[in-house]
Amino acid sequence: MSTTHGPGLEREFAPGEVNLSNWQDPPWNTWGLSHTSEIVPTAVVSRLARSDDVAETSLACADDPTWVELAEATAARSLVVLHRGRTVGEWYGAGMCPTTRHTLMSVSKSLCGLVIGQLIGQGLLREDSVIGEIVPRLKKSAFGEATIRNALDMRVAVEYDETYHDPAAHVAQQDRVAGWRPRLPDDPADTYEFLTTLRASGPHGGPLQYCSATTDALAWVIEAVTGQRYHEALSTRLWSRLRTQDDAGITVDPGGFAFANGGFACTTRDLARVGQLLLDRGVVDGHQVVPEAFAADVLAGGDAVAAAGSHFQAVHEGGSYRSQWWVTGDDHGVVYGAGIHGQYLWVDPEAEVVVAKFGAHPEAVSAEALRQNAALMRWSVARHSR
């Protein structure tokens, strides 16, 4: 028997009980999200060389009843808090530990945004570059006339239904194509083909349309510009330059396309380093990994009018979306990456705090879950920045 734990619970699953059909669904996701590579083909995102920097770890708050209560209310699996780059708080639910790799879901999008920013800084891309001119196979798709900036800010108008748990939605078909669910006979062969089937629904550059496929179009751009597979570009251009302690992984489909919009997996400690990179305006150990101007632009936020009426603004009034990051517009200037079922990377510039969190919430997403997670993040910031 393999044993899995969620916050405050312990559950045993028989071998093979967690499988391709159910690993994202409760209660199996408490095991599936931290063992994705055992279910879905996964490529290594190498750190190349192990960091000599072993994070200072304080478990002083692991038994703080308020922190644990808030964590369990959000179905948290792990939490790591950095203050001014130093680990000041760390908590793991049952079945998790510092070396456990957990799938980021849509926090993966934020990493893709950073790589695009690096390519822009190097002059290999422009924000006004047209995607169809970079990737000819996408010319007739929804992305053919969209610019890099349109895609970064999720303002590509595309016929795409992102309704989770609806088997008829585009996002469900994309999951099947990516190898995340059992395939159906008429599904496209791989993500490359899937992206070419999507069609525009109107002019680009208008309202925010959160669409997972848009991030994968950006990943295809990265492949076209660098000549590398996306997982290789992530390794050489980002992951290996963050002084990460462990290799990461990303799921790949039958065509070798890495699932940029949600398939990345890493440890909680290493995820926090991504947030620290943004907090430090793209600098790691004195080296500019992501252009300062790009990082500052993310932190400054996007067009709040474009995000009007979104579920995000129901929780963060005046919030926006910029370069694959959510921007709260609050008095701390908080930005964050977020993934379904409770994945978070919270960056608070005012408090100089980063909070990385993995979760296995039974719901994919809801306004109430957003509120609960925001409360957990803000309490974590206040508790650990004293």
XYZ file of C-alpha atoms in Angstrom:
386
model
C 0.000 0.000 0.000
C 1.188 3.553 -0.744
C 0.296 6.092 1.894
C -0.745 9.662 1.148
C -1.520 12.468 3.526
C -3.333 15.746 3.348
C -3.292 18.381 6.049
C -4.877 16.744 9.045
C -5.673 13.483 7.310
C -3.983 10.263 6.306
C -5.223 8.163 3.435
C -4.074 4.907 1.900
C -4.505 4.058 -1.766
C -3.988 0.625 -3.236
C -1.276 0.383 -5.922
C -2.722 1.616 -9.212
C -5.738 3.260 -7.595
C -4.379 6.706 -8.481
C -4.222 6.766 -12.260
C -4.489 8.903 -15.378
C -8.250 9.225 -14.985
C -8.339 10.544 -11.430
C -4.963 11.936 -10.299
C -6.172 15.565 -10.490
C -9.426 14.872 -8.629
C -10.080 14.706 -4.879
C -9.174 12.750 -2.836
C -6.570 11.234 -5.155
C -4.930 14.610 -5.932
C -3.300 14.687 -2.490
C -1.046 11.967 -3.879
C -1.263 12.656 -7.601
C -0.064 16.265 -7.572
C 3.132 15.286 -5.777
C 3.727 12.141 -7.866
C 2.781 13.412 -11.318
C 5.903 11.988 -12.945
C 4.730 8.493 -11.988
C 1.551 9.028 -14.018
C 2.451 11.382 -16.894
C 5.680 11.283 -18.989
C 8.007 13.934 -17.599
C 11.200 15.609 -18.830
C 13.907 16.753 -16.430
C 14.474 20.483 -16.057
C 18.047 20.330 -14.856
C 19.655 22.632 -12.328
C 22.917 21.586 -14.145
C 25.036 21.979 -11.007
C 23.933 21.669 -7.410
C 23.837 24.909 -5.460
C 26.216 25.244 -2.524
C 23.683 27.480 -0.852
C 21.709 25.326 1.551
C 18.769 27.391 2.723
C 18.637 28.286 6.381
C 15.469 26.720 7.627
C 13.365 27.718 10.577
C 10.500 25.529 11.665
C 9.629 27.912 14.456
C 6.143 28.474 13.099
C 5.373 24.875 12.204
C 3.478 24.511 15.469
C 1.882 27.972 15.390
C -1.824 27.129 15.650
C -2.991 30.104 13.587
C -0.618 29.348 10.717
C -1.527 25.662 10.683
C -5.248 26.456 10.884
C -5.062 28.850 7.936
C -2.923 26.387 5.980
C -5.347 23.532 6.519
C -8.326 25.726 5.565
C -6.751 26.096 2.115
C -5.827 22.383 1.851
C -2.154 23.378 1.937
C 0.448 20.683 1.435
C 3.515 22.833 2.103
C 4.609 26.414 2.749
C 7.979 28.168 2.551
C 8.436 31.823 3.494
C 11.461 33.953 2.575
C 12.165 37.351 4.126
C 14.895 39.326 2.396
C 16.044 36.099 0.771
C 16.350 34.110 3.994
C 14.086 31.188 4.883
C 12.128 32.259 7.958
C 9.239 29.817 7.926
C 8.625 26.342 6.577
C 5.710 23.964 7.039
C 4.884 20.584 5.486
C 1.690 18.618 5.689
C 1.744 14.880 6.182
C 3.339 13.097 3.248
C 5.357 16.145 2.142
C 8.990 17.082 2.856
C 11.614 19.569 1.586
C 12.640 17.286 -1.302
C 9.114 16.521 -2.534
C 8.416 17.778 -6.050
C 4.865 19.031 -6.491
C 3.103 20.142 -9.675
C 2.671 23.912 -9.964
C -0.376 23.809 -12.239
C -0.789 27.379 -13.585
C 2.031 28.868 -11.526
C 3.972 27.250 -14.387
C 2.727 30.103 -16.594
C 4.660 32.647 -14.553
C 7.945 30.838 -15.286
C 7.179 30.932 -19.000
C 6.612 34.673 -18.735
C 10.057 35.147 -17.181
C 11.757 33.265 -20.027
C 9.933 35.409 -22.591
C 11.090 38.491 -20.684
C 14.675 37.287 -20.873
C 14.422 36.800 -24.646
C 12.980 40.298 -25.019
C 15.856 41.695 -22.961
C 18.359 39.928 -25.204
C 16.776 41.396 -28.310
C 15.653 37.991 -29.594
C 11.993 39.022 -29.323
C 10.010 42.243 -29.277
C 6.777 42.802 -27.394
C 5.140 43.763 -30.702
C 6.459 40.662 -32.506
C 3.594 38.789 -34.184
C 3.358 35.149 -33.166
C 2.402 33.856 -36.608
C 5.549 35.410 -38.076
C 7.709 33.560 -35.545
C 5.841 30.236 -35.697
C 4.482 29.807 -39.245
C 2.317 26.821 -38.269
C 0.298 29.171 -36.053
C -0.424 31.740 -38.786
C -3.983 30.535 -39.392
C -4.710 29.894 -35.721
C -6.083 32.228 -33.075
C -2.514 33.272 -32.315
C -1.482 34.085 -35.879
C -2.023 37.848 -35.634
C -1.552 38.209 -31.878
C 1.534 39.925 -30.510
C 3.824 38.665 -27.766
C 2.420 41.364 -25.473
C -1.168 40.260 -26.245
C -0.227 36.709 -25.225
C 1.786 37.706 -22.153
C -1.193 39.625 -20.776
C -3.823 37.021 -21.768
C -5.482 39.425 -24.172
C -5.630 37.073 -27.146
C -9.233 36.628 -28.288
C -9.605 32.892 -28.789
C -12.448 30.403 -28.949
C -11.461 28.427 -25.871
C -13.497 27.216 -22.900
C -11.468 27.040 -19.669
C -14.259 25.457 -17.605
C -12.511 22.908 -15.408
C -14.121 19.497 -14.932
C -16.267 19.965 -18.055
C -15.220 17.085 -20.355
C -16.554 19.001 -23.371
C -14.407 22.103 -22.718
C -11.319 22.967 -24.722
C -9.216 22.783 -21.561
C -10.286 19.152 -21.095
C -9.268 18.271 -24.638
C -5.943 20.023 -24.116
C -5.389 17.960 -20.971
C -6.025 14.782 -22.960
C -3.653 15.877 -25.733
C -0.993 16.682 -23.131
C -1.273 13.176 -21.687
C -3.009 14.328 -18.509
C -6.204 12.371 -19.192
C -7.055 9.303 -21.303
C -7.224 10.266 -24.977
C -10.310 10.186 -27.184
C -10.115 8.879 -30.786
C -10.487 12.285 -32.497
C -8.069 14.251 -30.271
C -5.156 16.015 -32.020
C -1.896 14.086 -31.968
C -0.062 16.558 -29.736
C -0.112 20.114 -28.416
C 1.493 21.511 -31.553
C -1.439 20.248 -33.611
C -3.978 21.244 -30.952
C -2.831 24.873 -30.961
C -3.241 25.098 -34.734
C -6.920 24.128 -34.403
C -7.876 27.098 -32.194
C -9.546 30.069 -33.861
C -9.755 33.757 -33.001
C -13.008 35.043 -31.507
C -12.432 38.745 -32.184
C -9.745 41.440 -32.195
C -6.775 40.963 -29.876
C -5.726 43.381 -27.159
C -9.187 43.700 -25.615
C -10.468 42.218 -22.328
C -8.517 39.710 -20.282
C -9.242 36.171 -21.478
C -7.480 33.681 -19.269
C -6.618 30.833 -21.638
C -4.105 28.107 -20.823
C -3.396 27.482 -24.499
C -2.051 31.028 -24.840
C 0.881 30.158 -22.580
C 1.653 27.109 -24.695
C 1.738 29.326 -27.778
C 4.398 31.396 -25.970
C 6.343 28.215 -25.202
C 6.276 27.359 -28.907
C 7.664 30.838 -29.600
C 10.485 30.125 -27.132
C 11.297 26.914 -28.972
C 11.302 28.688 -32.343
C 13.562 31.509 -31.132
C 16.041 29.432 -29.119
C 16.140 26.222 -31.150
C 15.660 24.324 -27.886
C 12.824 22.244 -26.560
C 10.899 24.266 -23.994
C 12.114 22.162 -21.064
C 15.720 22.679 -22.225
C 15.235 26.437 -22.496
C 13.753 26.483 -18.985
C 16.824 24.690 -17.689
C 19.545 26.723 -19.390
C 17.885 30.120 -19.272
C 16.123 30.101 -15.900
C 16.212 27.079 -13.598
C 19.979 26.559 -13.595
C 20.557 30.260 -12.925
C 18.432 30.505 -9.764
C 20.819 28.520 -7.535
C 18.081 25.935 -7.175
C 18.849 22.949 -4.986
C 17.085 20.267 -7.023
C 16.178 19.350 -10.563
C 12.615 20.111 -11.575
C 10.382 18.347 -14.074
C 7.725 19.153 -16.637
C 5.244 16.828 -18.296
C 5.600 16.200 -22.030
C 3.120 15.000 -24.634
C 3.637 12.410 -27.404
C 5.159 15.096 -29.642
C 7.694 16.082 -26.996
C 5.939 19.363 -26.218
C 6.356 20.380 -22.578
C 3.117 21.464 -20.914
C 4.151 25.060 -20.227
C 0.798 26.189 -18.890
C 0.666 23.802 -15.938
C 3.025 20.841 -16.042
C 6.047 22.138 -14.136
C 6.953 20.456 -10.820
C 9.575 21.384 -8.231
C 10.202 21.561 -4.494
C 8.604 24.260 -2.377
C 12.000 25.728 -1.489
C 13.011 26.049 -5.130
C 9.673 27.583 -6.081
C 10.299 30.297 -3.503
C 13.537 31.136 -5.333
C 11.518 32.023 -8.428
C 9.585 34.558 -6.379
C 12.811 35.922 -4.943
C 14.098 36.476 -8.489
C 11.127 38.718 -9.228
C 11.422 40.474 -5.857
C 15.095 41.194 -6.614
C 14.168 42.707 -9.992
C 15.617 39.791 -11.958
C 18.992 39.579 -10.188
C 20.594 36.444 -8.733
C 23.985 36.770 -7.021
C 24.704 39.997 -8.843
C 23.799 38.571 -12.258
C 20.846 39.916 -14.235
C 18.904 36.758 -15.137
C 15.710 38.552 -16.183
C 15.888 42.196 -17.335
C 15.279 44.676 -14.539
C 12.884 46.630 -16.745
C 10.791 43.513 -17.400
C 10.622 42.565 -13.707
C 9.738 46.137 -12.747
C 7.010 46.167 -15.389
C 5.457 43.001 -13.917
C 5.483 44.524 -10.445
C 3.923 47.735 -11.758
C 0.900 45.787 -13.004
C -1.219 45.685 -16.120
C -4.489 47.151 -17.351
C -7.071 46.920 -14.580
C -9.837 47.900 -17.007
C -9.047 44.852 -19.149
C -9.556 42.636 -16.087
C -12.868 44.251 -15.102
C -15.513 41.709 -14.200
C -13.027 38.877 -13.729
C -13.171 36.483 -10.787
C -9.796 37.921 -9.778
C -11.192 41.421 -9.309
C -13.975 39.991 -7.190
C -11.240 39.372 -4.596
C -8.575 41.921 -5.582
C -10.383 45.104 -6.569
C -8.397 46.988 -9.172
C -6.227 43.942 -9.885
C -4.731 43.116 -13.259
C -2.742 40.518 -15.183
C 0.753 41.251 -16.483
C 3.228 38.982 -18.235
C 1.695 35.761 -16.848
C 1.458 37.092 -13.272
C -1.557 38.233 -11.276
C -1.171 41.745 -9.817
C -3.347 42.591 -6.808
C -3.023 46.393 -6.953
C -2.928 46.494 -3.142
C -0.857 48.824 -0.963
C 1.977 46.262 -0.756
C 2.276 45.919 -4.531
C 1.708 42.153 -4.285
C 1.936 40.015 -7.410
C 1.526 36.272 -7.552
C 1.362 33.144 -9.635
C -1.611 30.888 -8.975
C -2.643 27.384 -9.978
C -5.812 25.369 -9.577
C -6.240 23.280 -6.426
C -4.263 25.791 -4.352
C -0.802 26.443 -5.803
C 0.621 29.902 -5.008
C 3.780 31.960 -5.372
C 3.154 35.232 -3.510
C 5.607 38.140 -3.876
C 5.248 41.120 -1.509
C 7.711 43.902 -2.459
C 6.748 46.194 0.438
C 7.431 43.536 3.093
C 10.271 41.920 1.090
C 8.593 38.546 1.548
C 7.993 35.591 -0.751
C 5.541 32.798 0.121
C 5.504 29.542 -1.861
C 2.593 27.198 -1.278
C 1.440 23.871 -2.673
C -2.061 22.582 -2.117
C -4.570 19.860 -2.976
C -7.850 21.707 -2.661
C -10.890 19.658 -3.703
C -12.159 22.521 -5.893
C -10.170 23.640 -8.903
C -10.846 27.333 -8.268
C -13.421 29.543 -6.563
C -13.706 33.099 -5.273
C -13.880 31.794 -1.706
C -10.686 29.780 -2.164
C -8.983 32.904 -3.534
C -10.042 34.834 -0.440
C -8.854 32.105 1.934
C -5.497 31.855 0.220
C -5.045 35.621 0.222
C -5.724 35.596 3.970
C -3.151 32.834 4.484
C -0.561 34.678 2.408
C -1.073 38.015 4.135
C -0.958 36.408 7.580
C 2.244 34.587 6.594
C 3.780 37.885 5.468
C 2.799 39.685 8.674
C 3.988 36.831 10.887
C 7.371 36.397 9.213
C 8.420 39.962 8.423
C 8.581 41.231 11.993
